[in-house]
Amino acid sequence: MDSLTKVSFTNLEKVLYPGLELKKSRVIEYYIRIAPRMLGSLKNRVIVMNRFPDGIDKGGFYEKDAPAGTPPWIETFNTYSQTAEREIDYVVCNNLDTLIWMANLAALEINITLSTIDNYDTPDLVLFDIDPEPPCSFDDVIDIAFSLKEKLDELNFRTFVKTSAKKGLHVVLPIREKYNFRQTREFVHQFGKFMAQESDLVVSEAKNSMDPGTIFIDYLQNTRGKTMIAPYSLRAEPKATVSTPLEWKELKKGLRPDEFNIFTVLQRKNDPWEGLLTNKQALEVE
Amino acid sequence: MEKDTDRAKPSQRPVWSGSITIGLVNVPVKLYTMIRDRSFSFRLLHNEDGQPLKYERVCIKDDKVVDWKDTVKGYEIRKNEFIVFKKEELDAIRPESDERIRLDKFVSLLSIDSVYFDKSYIMVPDRSEEAYSLLMTVIQQLGKAGMGKVTLRTKEYPVVVYEYKGALILTTLRYANEVVNPGDMEELTLLKKPGKKEMELAEKIIKDLSGDFDIAEYRDGYREKMEQLIETKMKGGVVVAQVPKKEEVKELMVALQETIKQLSK
C-alpha cells in the first residue's frame, strides 16, 4: 500500500481500549514511535503475542505460532515447545515492519524469551519478577525491589528495573550466555528464599504466591521457552499501561504503575535500559 | 495477477497439527489443504467511478447502519421470530480441539460411500516418519481406511484416513443426517425394469465408450476464457481503484517517516 512499510493496515478504526476510546491506529502509532527504543530488546528473541482483535474487554489469546497468513518476509524460529508438546514456528521481530505487523494484528502484549535464538538454551537475561498479592501496595513492591537491589549491588551486579505494567516490578540482570535455565532459576530462587527469611511480606515458593498480603519473588519464568512482557510493550489494562524501563532513582514512594502508559511513555527522553545488552555479567560471585 | 499453472500448488502452512491416535499409539502429523479452489471472484464496483463498494449492516426498521459491536446472533424459529444468542453462550458449547484424530475402527476403503466425502487434507509426518510409514503401508496393504473423528477449528467431523499416492489422506465426512437418501425422491419409486433388447443395445454403447478414469481430460473452459479476457483487458487499461487515505493512515505515515529517520541514524 505504501512504500514506507510492507504492512497493509486493516481495521484501523477498531476500538481496542474501549474505556479510553483508543483505536487500533493509535496502538500502531505507539509501536511505530517506540520502535527505536524497543527493537533492541526484541532482537533475535522468540515472540509470543497476546492478541486482542476485539478489544481488551473481549479477552485475548496467546499466539505462539506464526498465524496463518503470515507474510513470507516475517522471520520465524522453529523449535520444540515443551508446554505445547510440538514444534512451533515462533515469530522473531528484528525490524520495524514486523513490529508494525504485530500491532496490526492487535498484539497489544508482546512477550519475549529470556534467551535469544542464537543460544536458545542459555539465557542472557535473569528475571526477578516481583509479584505482589493485595493488600500489598506498590510502595511495598518498591521496598522489596530496593532490598533485592541492595543484595545484588553488594555482589557487584548491575541490574535493570521496569514496571510489569500491572501490579509488580521486573528486575533484570543481563548475563553472559554460559548458564542454563536451571541455574538462573535456582539463582533467583535463592534470593527469594533469603529475602523471605528477612521480610514477612516476601514469599519464595509458588504455592504461597497467592497468599493475600505477600510478595512473591517469582523465579519460575527463568525457564526455556517461557516469556516476560517485553520492555515498552503495552498491556491489555484499562489505562493502556506500558511495561516501562525506569531508572532506579525514579522509584519513589507514591509512584503508580499506571502513570506509565501509552500517552506518557513516548514523552520520556531517555531509555534507562539502553545499556542492558552491553552489560552482560558472570553469575559466579568472586 | 497470478499466472495459472497446471497443478494446484501445495500450501505453505499446515491448517492443523496434532496426532493420529489409535488406542495407545500416537502418530504426530500436520494437515495441509488438498483442495485449492480455482474459481474467480469479483469485487463489486460503482459503475460511475469504478470505486469498490463496501457492505454495511443496515437495520431493516430505521435503515440505520449498525456497528458490528452492536450485533447479536439470532436463530430464526418462525418467520421474523428469533431466539437470541450471546457469543459466550455459543462459545460454551463449541467443541474444543484436543489436537487428536482418534481412529477407533478400520473399514474396507472401497465400502465407504463417496457421497459422504467432504474435504480432503494431506497428512505429513511431524517428526514421526517411521510410525507414519508403518501406518500408511499397513492400511494400504490391507485395503483399509481408519474411521474416527477430529475437531478442526470449531467443528467436530467424522473422518476417514487412508493411503493415496504414497500419503495418508484425511477426508472429513458428512454426518448421516446431512445426506439425502435417494430413496426419498418420489420419482425414483416409479422406475420400471428395462427390457432385454434395450439392455443389449445400451450395453453395447457403454462398452464402446469405455476407458480409464483420467481427471486431467477435463478442463475448466470458463476459467481459461476468463484468463484470456483478463490478459486482454490488462493491455487495454484497467480501472484503478483509488482508496482515499483516511486521517488515521496519514498520521501513521507521519509517525513512520519520523521513526524510519531515527532508525537510520
Coordinates of C-alpha atoms in Angstrom, one line a residue:
Chain A
M1 CA 0.0 0.0 0.0
D2 CA 2.7 2.4 0.9
S3 CA 6.4 2.1 0.3
L4 CA 7.2 3.1 3.9
T5 CA 6.1 -0.2 5.2
K6 CA 5.3 -3.7 3.9
V7 CA 2.3 -3.9 6.2
S8 CA -1.2 -3.3 4.9
F9 CA -3.1 -1.8 7.7
T10 CA -6.5 -3.2 8.5
N11 CA -9.4 -2.1 10.7
L12 CA -7.7 1.0 11.9
E13 CA -10.9 2.3 13.4
K14 CA -11.4 -0.7 15.6
V15 CA -11.5 0.4 19.2
L16 CA -9.1 -1.7 21.3
Y17 CA -9.3 0.2 24.6
P18 CA -13.0 1.0 25.0
G19 CA -12.6 2.9 28.2
L20 CA -10.1 5.3 26.6
E21 CA -11.8 5.1 23.1
L22 CA -8.4 4.2 21.8
K23 CA -8.4 2.9 18.2
K24 CA -6.0 0.4 16.7
S25 CA -4.5 3.2 14.7
R26 CA -3.2 4.7 18.0
V27 CA -1.8 1.4 19.1
I28 CA 0.1 1.1 15.8
E29 CA 1.3 4.7 16.1
Y30 CA 2.6 4.0 19.6
Y31 CA 4.6 0.9 18.4
I32 CA 6.0 2.9 15.4
R33 CA 7.1 5.7 17.7
I34 CA 8.5 3.5 20.5
A35 CA 10.3 1.2 18.0
P36 CA 13.7 2.9 18.2
R37 CA 13.8 2.1 22.0
M38 CA 12.0 -1.2 21.8
L39 CA 13.5 -3.1 18.9
G40 CA 16.9 -3.7 20.6
S41 CA 15.5 -5.9 23.3
L42 CA 13.3 -7.8 20.9
K43 CA 16.2 -8.7 18.6
N44 CA 16.7 -12.4 17.9
R45 CA 14.1 -13.4 20.6
V46 CA 11.2 -15.6 20.3
I47 CA 7.9 -13.6 20.5
V48 CA 4.7 -14.7 22.0
M49 CA 1.9 -12.4 21.0
N50 CA -1.2 -11.8 23.2
R51 CA -3.8 -10.6 20.7
F52 CA -6.9 -8.6 21.4
P53 CA -8.6 -8.2 18.0
D54 CA -11.9 -7.3 19.5
G55 CA -10.5 -5.0 22.2
I56 CA -9.4 -5.6 25.8
D57 CA -12.9 -6.2 27.1
K58 CA -13.5 -9.1 24.8
G59 CA -10.5 -11.1 26.1
G60 CA -7.3 -12.0 24.2
F61 CA -5.5 -15.1 23.1
Y62 CA -1.8 -16.1 23.2
E63 CA -0.4 -16.8 19.8
K64 CA 2.9 -18.7 19.8
D65 CA 2.7 -20.0 16.2
A66 CA 3.2 -17.6 13.4
P67 CA -0.5 -17.3 12.4
A68 CA -2.0 -18.4 9.1
G69 CA -1.4 -15.7 6.6
T70 CA 1.9 -14.7 8.0
P71 CA 3.7 -12.9 5.1
P72 CA 6.9 -14.6 3.9
W73 CA 9.1 -11.7 5.0
I74 CA 8.4 -12.3 8.7
E75 CA 11.3 -14.1 10.3
T76 CA 10.5 -17.3 12.2
F77 CA 12.3 -19.7 14.5
N78 CA 11.3 -23.3 14.7
T79 CA 11.8 -25.1 17.9
Y80 CA 10.1 -27.7 20.1
S81 CA 7.8 -26.4 22.8
Q82 CA 7.6 -28.5 26.0
T83 CA 4.3 -26.9 27.0
A84 CA 2.7 -27.3 23.6
E85 CA 4.4 -30.7 23.1
R86 CA 5.2 -29.9 19.4
E87 CA 7.3 -27.8 17.2
I88 CA 6.3 -24.2 16.9
D89 CA 7.3 -21.6 14.3
Y90 CA 7.8 -18.6 16.5
V91 CA 7.8 -15.1 15.2
V92 CA 11.1 -13.2 15.6
C93 CA 10.9 -9.4 15.4
N94 CA 14.1 -7.9 14.0
N95 CA 12.7 -4.9 12.2
L96 CA 10.2 -2.2 12.3
D97 CA 7.9 -3.8 9.8
T98 CA 7.5 -6.9 11.9
L99 CA 6.6 -4.8 14.9
I100 CA 4.0 -2.9 12.9
W101 CA 2.7 -6.2 11.5
M102 CA 2.2 -7.5 15.1
A103 CA 0.5 -4.2 16.1
N104 CA -1.8 -4.5 13.2
L105 CA -2.8 -8.0 14.4
A106 CA -3.9 -6.3 17.7
A107 CA -1.0 -7.9 19.5
L108 CA -1.2 -5.4 22.4
E109 CA 1.1 -7.5 24.6
I110 CA 4.4 -8.6 23.2
N111 CA 6.3 -11.2 25.2
I112 CA 9.9 -12.2 24.8
T113 CA 12.0 -15.1 25.9
L114 CA 14.9 -14.6 28.3
S115 CA 17.3 -16.2 25.8
T116 CA 18.0 -15.4 22.1
I117 CA 17.6 -17.8 19.2
D118 CA 21.3 -17.9 18.8
N119 CA 21.7 -19.7 22.2
Y120 CA 18.2 -20.7 22.9
D121 CA 19.1 -23.0 25.9
T122 CA 21.4 -20.5 27.6
P123 CA 19.6 -17.3 28.8
D124 CA 21.2 -13.9 28.5
L125 CA 18.7 -12.4 30.9
V126 CA 17.8 -13.3 34.5
L127 CA 14.3 -12.2 35.6
F128 CA 13.3 -11.4 39.2
D129 CA 9.6 -11.0 38.9
I130 CA 8.4 -9.1 42.0
D131 CA 4.7 -10.0 42.1
P132 CA 2.5 -8.7 44.9
E133 CA -0.8 -10.0 46.1
P134 CA -3.3 -7.5 47.6
P135 CA -3.5 -5.8 50.0
C136 CA 0.2 -5.3 49.3
S137 CA 0.7 -1.9 47.7
F138 CA 3.1 -0.7 45.0
D139 CA 5.0 1.1 47.8
D140 CA 5.6 -2.4 49.3
V141 CA 6.8 -3.6 45.9
I142 CA 9.3 -0.7 45.6
D143 CA 10.6 -1.5 49.1
I144 CA 11.2 -5.1 48.2
A145 CA 12.8 -4.2 44.9
F146 CA 15.3 -2.0 46.7
S147 CA 16.1 -4.6 49.2
L148 CA 16.8 -7.0 46.3
K149 CA 18.9 -4.4 44.5
E150 CA 20.9 -3.8 47.7
K151 CA 21.8 -7.5 47.8
L152 CA 22.7 -7.6 44.1
D153 CA 24.7 -4.4 44.5
E154 CA 26.7 -5.9 47.3
L155 CA 27.7 -8.7 44.9
N156 CA 28.6 -6.1 42.2
F157 CA 25.7 -6.9 39.9
R158 CA 24.3 -4.2 37.7
T159 CA 20.5 -4.6 37.4
F160 CA 17.8 -3.0 35.4
V161 CA 14.2 -2.4 36.5
K162 CA 10.9 -2.0 34.7
T163 CA 7.2 -1.9 35.7
S164 CA 5.3 -5.0 34.8
A165 CA 2.5 -2.6 33.9
K166 CA 0.2 -4.5 36.2
K167 CA 1.0 -4.6 39.9
G168 CA 4.6 -5.6 40.1
L169 CA 8.2 -4.8 39.1
H170 CA 10.6 -6.7 36.9
V171 CA 14.3 -6.7 37.9
V172 CA 16.5 -8.0 35.1
L173 CA 20.1 -9.0 35.3
P174 CA 21.9 -9.4 31.9
I175 CA 24.3 -12.3 31.9
R176 CA 26.9 -14.0 29.7
E177 CA 25.3 -16.9 27.8
K178 CA 27.0 -19.7 29.6
Y179 CA 24.5 -20.9 32.2
N180 CA 21.4 -23.0 31.7
F181 CA 17.9 -22.1 32.8
R182 CA 18.1 -24.5 35.8
Q183 CA 21.0 -22.4 37.1
T184 CA 19.4 -19.0 36.6
R185 CA 16.1 -20.3 38.1
E186 CA 17.9 -21.5 41.1
F187 CA 19.9 -18.3 41.4
V188 CA 16.7 -16.2 41.6
H189 CA 15.0 -18.8 43.9
Q190 CA 17.9 -18.5 46.3
F191 CA 17.5 -14.7 46.6
G192 CA 13.7 -15.3 47.1
K193 CA 14.4 -17.7 50.0
F194 CA 16.9 -15.4 51.6
M195 CA 14.6 -12.5 51.4
A196 CA 11.6 -14.5 52.7
Q197 CA 13.6 -15.1 55.9
E198 CA 14.2 -11.4 56.2
S199 CA 10.8 -10.0 55.4
D200 CA 7.3 -11.0 56.5
L201 CA 6.0 -9.8 53.2
V202 CA 8.2 -11.9 50.9
V203 CA 7.3 -15.5 49.9
S204 CA 9.7 -17.6 47.9
E205 CA 7.6 -20.6 46.9
A206 CA 5.0 -20.8 44.1
K207 CA 2.5 -22.4 46.4
N208 CA 2.4 -19.3 48.6
S209 CA 2.3 -16.9 45.7
M210 CA -1.4 -16.3 46.0
D211 CA -1.4 -15.7 49.8
P212 CA -3.0 -12.3 50.4
G213 CA -0.7 -9.6 51.5
T214 CA 2.5 -11.3 50.2
I215 CA 5.1 -10.5 47.6
F216 CA 6.3 -13.5 45.6
I217 CA 9.8 -13.3 44.1
D218 CA 8.8 -15.3 41.0
Y219 CA 11.7 -17.3 39.7
L220 CA 9.7 -19.7 37.5
Q221 CA 9.8 -17.6 34.4
N222 CA 13.5 -18.4 34.1
T223 CA 12.6 -21.5 32.1
R224 CA 13.3 -22.5 28.4
G225 CA 10.6 -21.1 26.2
K226 CA 8.9 -19.0 28.9
T227 CA 8.5 -15.3 28.3
M228 CA 8.2 -12.0 30.0
I229 CA 6.4 -8.9 28.9
A230 CA 8.8 -7.0 26.6
P231 CA 10.1 -3.6 27.7
Y232 CA 7.8 -0.9 26.2
S233 CA 5.1 -3.4 25.4
L234 CA 1.6 -2.2 26.1
R235 CA -0.7 -4.2 28.4
A236 CA -4.3 -5.0 28.0
E237 CA -5.2 -2.9 31.0
P238 CA -7.9 -0.3 31.1
K239 CA -5.3 2.5 31.4
A240 CA -3.2 1.2 28.5
T241 CA -0.2 0.8 30.7
V242 CA 3.3 0.2 29.3
S243 CA 5.9 -2.1 30.8
T244 CA 8.3 0.8 31.3
P245 CA 12.1 0.7 31.9
L246 CA 12.9 3.0 34.8
E247 CA 16.0 4.5 36.4
W248 CA 16.3 3.1 39.9
K249 CA 16.2 6.6 41.3
E250 CA 12.8 7.1 39.7
L251 CA 11.3 4.5 42.0
K252 CA 9.9 6.6 44.8
K253 CA 7.1 6.0 47.2
G254 CA 3.7 7.1 45.9
L255 CA 4.6 6.2 42.3
R256 CA 1.8 4.4 40.5
P257 CA 2.5 1.9 37.7
D258 CA -0.4 3.4 35.6
E259 CA 1.5 6.7 35.4
F260 CA 3.4 4.9 32.6
N261 CA 1.0 4.4 29.7
I262 CA 0.5 4.8 26.0
F263 CA 0.2 8.6 26.4
T264 CA 3.1 9.3 28.8
V265 CA 5.9 6.9 27.8
L266 CA 6.6 8.5 24.5
Q267 CA 7.3 11.8 26.3
R268 CA 10.2 10.2 28.3
K269 CA 13.5 11.3 27.0
N270 CA 16.0 8.6 27.8
D271 CA 15.9 4.8 27.7
P272 CA 17.1 3.6 31.1
W273 CA 17.6 0.2 29.6
E274 CA 19.9 1.4 26.8
G275 CA 22.9 -0.4 28.3
L276 CA 21.1 -3.7 29.0
L277 CA 22.7 -5.9 26.5
T278 CA 26.2 -4.4 26.7
N279 CA 26.4 -5.2 30.4
K280 CA 26.4 -9.0 30.4
Q281 CA 27.8 -10.3 33.7
A282 CA 29.1 -13.5 35.1
L283 CA 26.9 -15.2 37.7
E284 CA 29.8 -16.5 39.8
V285 CA 30.5 -14.4 42.8
E286 CA 34.2 -13.6 43.4
Chain B
M1 CA -2.0 -11.2 -11.3
E2 CA -1.1 -14.8 -10.7
K3 CA -0.4 -16.9 -13.7
D4 CA -2.2 -20.2 -13.9
T5 CA -0.1 -23.3 -13.9
D6 CA -1.4 -26.8 -14.4
R7 CA -1.0 -28.0 -10.9
A8 CA -2.6 -27.0 -7.6
K9 CA 0.4 -25.8 -5.6
P10 CA 0.8 -27.2 -2.1
S11 CA 0.0 -24.7 0.7
Q12 CA 2.9 -23.3 2.7
R13 CA 1.4 -23.7 6.1
P14 CA -0.4 -26.6 7.8
V15 CA -4.0 -25.9 8.7
W16 CA -3.8 -28.2 11.7
S17 CA -1.3 -30.1 13.6
G18 CA -1.7 -32.8 16.2
S19 CA -1.7 -36.6 16.4
I20 CA -3.4 -39.6 15.0
T21 CA -4.3 -41.7 18.0
I22 CA -5.0 -45.4 17.7
G23 CA -5.5 -46.9 21.1
L24 CA -2.3 -46.0 22.9
V25 CA -0.3 -45.3 19.8
N26 CA 0.3 -41.7 18.6
V27 CA 1.4 -40.5 15.2
P28 CA 2.1 -36.8 15.2
V29 CA 1.0 -35.2 11.9
K30 CA 0.4 -31.9 10.2
L31 CA -2.6 -31.4 7.8
Y32 CA -2.3 -29.5 4.6
T33 CA -5.2 -28.5 2.5
M34 CA -5.5 -30.8 -0.5
I35 CA -8.2 -28.8 -2.4
R36 CA -7.3 -25.5 -3.9
D37 CA -10.3 -23.6 -5.1
R38 CA -9.5 -22.0 -8.5
S39 CA -12.7 -20.1 -9.1
F40 CA -12.7 -16.4 -9.9
S41 CA -14.0 -13.9 -7.6
F42 CA -15.0 -10.3 -8.4
R43 CA -15.4 -7.2 -6.4
L44 CA -18.4 -5.1 -6.8
L45 CA -17.7 -1.6 -8.1
H46 CA -19.7 1.6 -8.6
N47 CA -20.2 1.8 -12.4
E48 CA -19.9 5.6 -12.4
D49 CA -16.4 5.9 -11.0
G50 CA -15.1 2.3 -10.6
Q51 CA -14.6 2.6 -6.9
P52 CA -15.1 -0.6 -4.7
L53 CA -18.3 -0.8 -2.7
K54 CA -18.4 -1.8 0.9
Y55 CA -21.2 -3.7 2.6
E56 CA -22.9 -2.4 5.7
R57 CA -25.3 -3.9 8.1
V58 CA -28.5 -1.9 7.8
C59 CA -31.3 -2.2 10.3
I60 CA -34.5 -3.0 8.4
K61 CA -36.6 -0.9 10.7
D62 CA -34.9 2.5 10.6
D63 CA -32.4 2.0 7.7
K64 CA -29.6 3.0 10.0
V65 CA -26.1 1.4 9.8
V66 CA -25.4 -0.9 12.7
D67 CA -21.9 -1.4 14.1
W68 CA -20.5 -4.9 14.5
K69 CA -20.2 -4.4 18.2
D70 CA -24.0 -3.8 18.4
T71 CA -24.9 -7.1 16.8
V72 CA -26.0 -10.4 18.3
K73 CA -26.8 -13.6 16.6
G74 CA -30.4 -14.7 16.2
Y75 CA -31.8 -18.1 15.3
E76 CA -35.0 -17.8 13.3
I77 CA -37.6 -20.2 14.7
R78 CA -40.5 -18.8 12.7
K79 CA -40.6 -16.0 10.1
N80 CA -39.2 -12.9 11.9
E81 CA -39.2 -14.7 15.3
F82 CA -35.7 -15.2 16.8
I83 CA -34.1 -16.7 19.7
V84 CA -31.1 -14.5 20.6
F85 CA -27.7 -16.0 21.4
K86 CA -24.7 -14.2 23.0
K87 CA -21.2 -15.0 21.9
E88 CA -20.4 -16.6 25.3
E89 CA -23.4 -18.9 25.0
L90 CA -22.3 -20.1 21.6
D91 CA -18.7 -20.4 22.7
A92 CA -19.6 -22.6 25.7
I93 CA -21.0 -25.4 23.5
R94 CA -18.3 -25.3 20.9
P95 CA -16.1 -28.4 20.8
E96 CA -12.5 -27.8 21.9
S97 CA -9.8 -29.1 19.7
D98 CA -7.7 -31.6 21.6
E99 CA -5.3 -32.0 18.7
R100 CA -6.1 -35.6 18.2
I101 CA -7.5 -37.6 15.4
R102 CA -8.9 -40.7 17.2
L103 CA -9.2 -43.7 14.9
D104 CA -11.3 -46.4 16.6
K105 CA -12.3 -48.6 13.6
F106 CA -10.9 -49.8 10.4
V107 CA -13.2 -50.5 7.5
S108 CA -12.7 -51.6 3.9
L109 CA -11.8 -48.5 1.9
L110 CA -14.0 -49.5 -1.0
S111 CA -17.0 -49.9 1.3
I112 CA -17.2 -46.2 2.1
D113 CA -19.9 -44.4 0.1
S114 CA -18.2 -41.5 -1.6
V115 CA -21.3 -39.3 -1.1
Y116 CA -20.2 -38.7 2.4
F117 CA -16.8 -37.4 1.4
D118 CA -16.4 -33.7 2.1
K119 CA -12.9 -32.1 2.3
S120 CA -9.6 -33.8 1.9
Y121 CA -6.3 -33.0 3.6
I122 CA -2.8 -34.4 3.0
M123 CA -1.2 -35.7 6.2
V124 CA 2.5 -35.2 6.6
P125 CA 4.6 -36.8 9.4
D126 CA 5.6 -34.4 12.2
R127 CA 8.9 -36.0 13.2
S128 CA 7.1 -39.3 13.1
E129 CA 8.3 -40.7 9.8
E130 CA 8.6 -44.3 11.0
A131 CA 5.2 -44.6 12.6
Y132 CA 3.6 -42.7 9.7
S133 CA 5.2 -45.0 7.1
L134 CA 4.1 -48.1 9.1
L135 CA 0.5 -47.0 9.4
M136 CA 0.3 -45.9 5.8
T137 CA 1.8 -49.2 4.5
V138 CA -0.3 -51.5 6.6
I139 CA -3.6 -49.9 5.8
Q140 CA -2.7 -49.7 2.1
Q141 CA -1.8 -53.4 2.0
L142 CA -5.0 -54.4 3.9
G143 CA -7.1 -52.1 1.8
K144 CA -8.4 -50.5 4.9
A145 CA -9.4 -47.0 6.0
G146 CA -9.4 -45.7 9.6
M147 CA -12.6 -44.2 10.9
G148 CA -12.7 -41.6 13.6
K149 CA -13.3 -38.0 14.5
V150 CA -11.4 -34.8 14.8
T151 CA -12.1 -31.2 15.7
L152 CA -11.0 -28.7 13.1
R153 CA -11.3 -25.1 14.1
T154 CA -14.6 -25.2 16.0
K155 CA -16.4 -28.1 14.4
E156 CA -16.2 -31.8 15.1
Y157 CA -16.1 -34.0 12.0
P158 CA -16.3 -37.7 11.3
V159 CA -13.2 -38.5 9.3
V160 CA -11.7 -41.3 7.3
V161 CA -7.9 -41.8 6.9
Y162 CA -6.5 -43.8 4.0
E163 CA -3.5 -44.2 1.8
Y164 CA -3.4 -42.4 -1.6
K165 CA -0.3 -41.9 -3.8
G166 CA 2.2 -42.5 -1.0
A167 CA 0.5 -40.3 1.5
L168 CA -2.0 -40.6 4.3
I169 CA -5.1 -38.6 3.4
L170 CA -7.7 -37.4 5.8
T171 CA -11.1 -36.7 4.4
T172 CA -13.8 -35.2 6.5
L173 CA -17.2 -36.8 6.1
R174 CA -20.7 -35.5 6.1
Y175 CA -22.9 -36.7 9.0
A176 CA -25.6 -39.2 8.0
N177 CA -28.3 -36.7 8.5
E178 CA -26.7 -34.2 6.1
V179 CA -27.0 -36.5 3.1
V180 CA -30.3 -37.0 1.4
N181 CA -31.4 -40.6 0.9
P182 CA -32.2 -41.1 -2.9
G183 CA -35.0 -43.4 -1.9
D184 CA -36.8 -40.4 -0.6
M185 CA -37.2 -39.0 -4.1
E186 CA -40.7 -39.8 -5.3
E187 CA -39.8 -40.1 -8.9
L188 CA -37.4 -42.9 -8.2
T189 CA -40.1 -45.2 -6.7
L190 CA -41.8 -45.3 -10.1
L191 CA -38.9 -46.9 -12.1
K192 CA -39.6 -49.9 -14.3
K193 CA -37.2 -52.7 -15.1
P194 CA -35.7 -52.2 -18.6
G195 CA -36.4 -54.8 -21.3
K196 CA -33.9 -57.3 -22.6
K197 CA -33.4 -55.8 -26.1
E198 CA -33.0 -52.3 -24.8
M199 CA -30.4 -53.5 -22.3
E200 CA -28.3 -55.2 -25.0
L201 CA -28.2 -52.0 -27.1
A202 CA -27.4 -49.9 -24.1
E203 CA -24.6 -52.2 -23.0
K204 CA -23.0 -52.0 -26.5
I205 CA -23.0 -48.2 -26.4
I206 CA -21.4 -48.1 -22.9
K207 CA -18.8 -50.7 -23.8
D208 CA -17.8 -48.7 -26.9
L209 CA -17.3 -45.6 -24.8
S210 CA -15.3 -47.4 -22.0
G211 CA -11.9 -46.1 -20.9
D212 CA -9.8 -45.3 -17.8
F213 CA -10.5 -42.6 -15.3
D214 CA -8.4 -39.6 -16.0
I215 CA -9.5 -36.3 -14.5
A216 CA -6.9 -34.4 -16.5
E217 CA -9.1 -34.8 -19.6
Y218 CA -11.4 -32.2 -18.1
R219 CA -10.5 -28.6 -18.3
D220 CA -12.2 -25.5 -16.8
G221 CA -13.1 -23.8 -20.1
Y222 CA -14.7 -20.8 -18.3
R223 CA -11.5 -20.2 -16.3
E224 CA -9.3 -20.4 -19.4
K225 CA -11.5 -17.9 -21.2
M226 CA -11.6 -15.6 -18.1
E227 CA -7.8 -15.7 -18.0
Q228 CA -7.6 -14.7 -21.7
L229 CA -10.1 -11.9 -21.1
I230 CA -8.1 -10.6 -18.1
E231 CA -4.9 -10.5 -20.1
T232 CA -6.6 -8.6 -23.0
K233 CA -8.1 -6.1 -20.6
M234 CA -4.9 -5.6 -18.8
K235 CA -3.3 -4.5 -22.1
G236 CA -6.2 -2.1 -22.7
G237 CA -6.0 -0.5 -19.3
V238 CA -7.6 -1.4 -16.0
V239 CA -10.0 0.6 -13.8
V240 CA -7.7 1.5 -10.9
A241 CA -9.3 1.8 -7.5
Q242 CA -8.3 4.8 -5.6
V243 CA -8.8 4.1 -1.9
P244 CA -9.0 7.5 -0.2
K245 CA -6.4 7.9 2.5
K246 CA -8.0 8.3 5.9
E247 CA -6.9 10.6 8.6
E248 CA -5.6 7.6 10.6
V249 CA -3.4 6.4 7.8
K250 CA -1.9 9.9 7.3
E251 CA -1.0 10.0 10.9
L252 CA 0.7 6.6 10.8
M253 CA 2.7 7.7 7.7
V254 CA 4.0 10.7 9.6
A255 CA 5.0 8.5 12.5
L256 CA 6.6 6.1 10.2
Q257 CA 8.7 8.7 8.4
E258 CA 9.9 10.0 11.8
T259 CA 10.8 6.6 13.1
I260 CA 12.5 5.4 9.9
K261 CA 14.6 8.6 10.0
Q262 CA 15.6 7.9 13.6
L263 CA 16.4 4.2 13.0
S264 CA 18.6 5.0 10.1
K265 CA 20.8 7.3 12.2

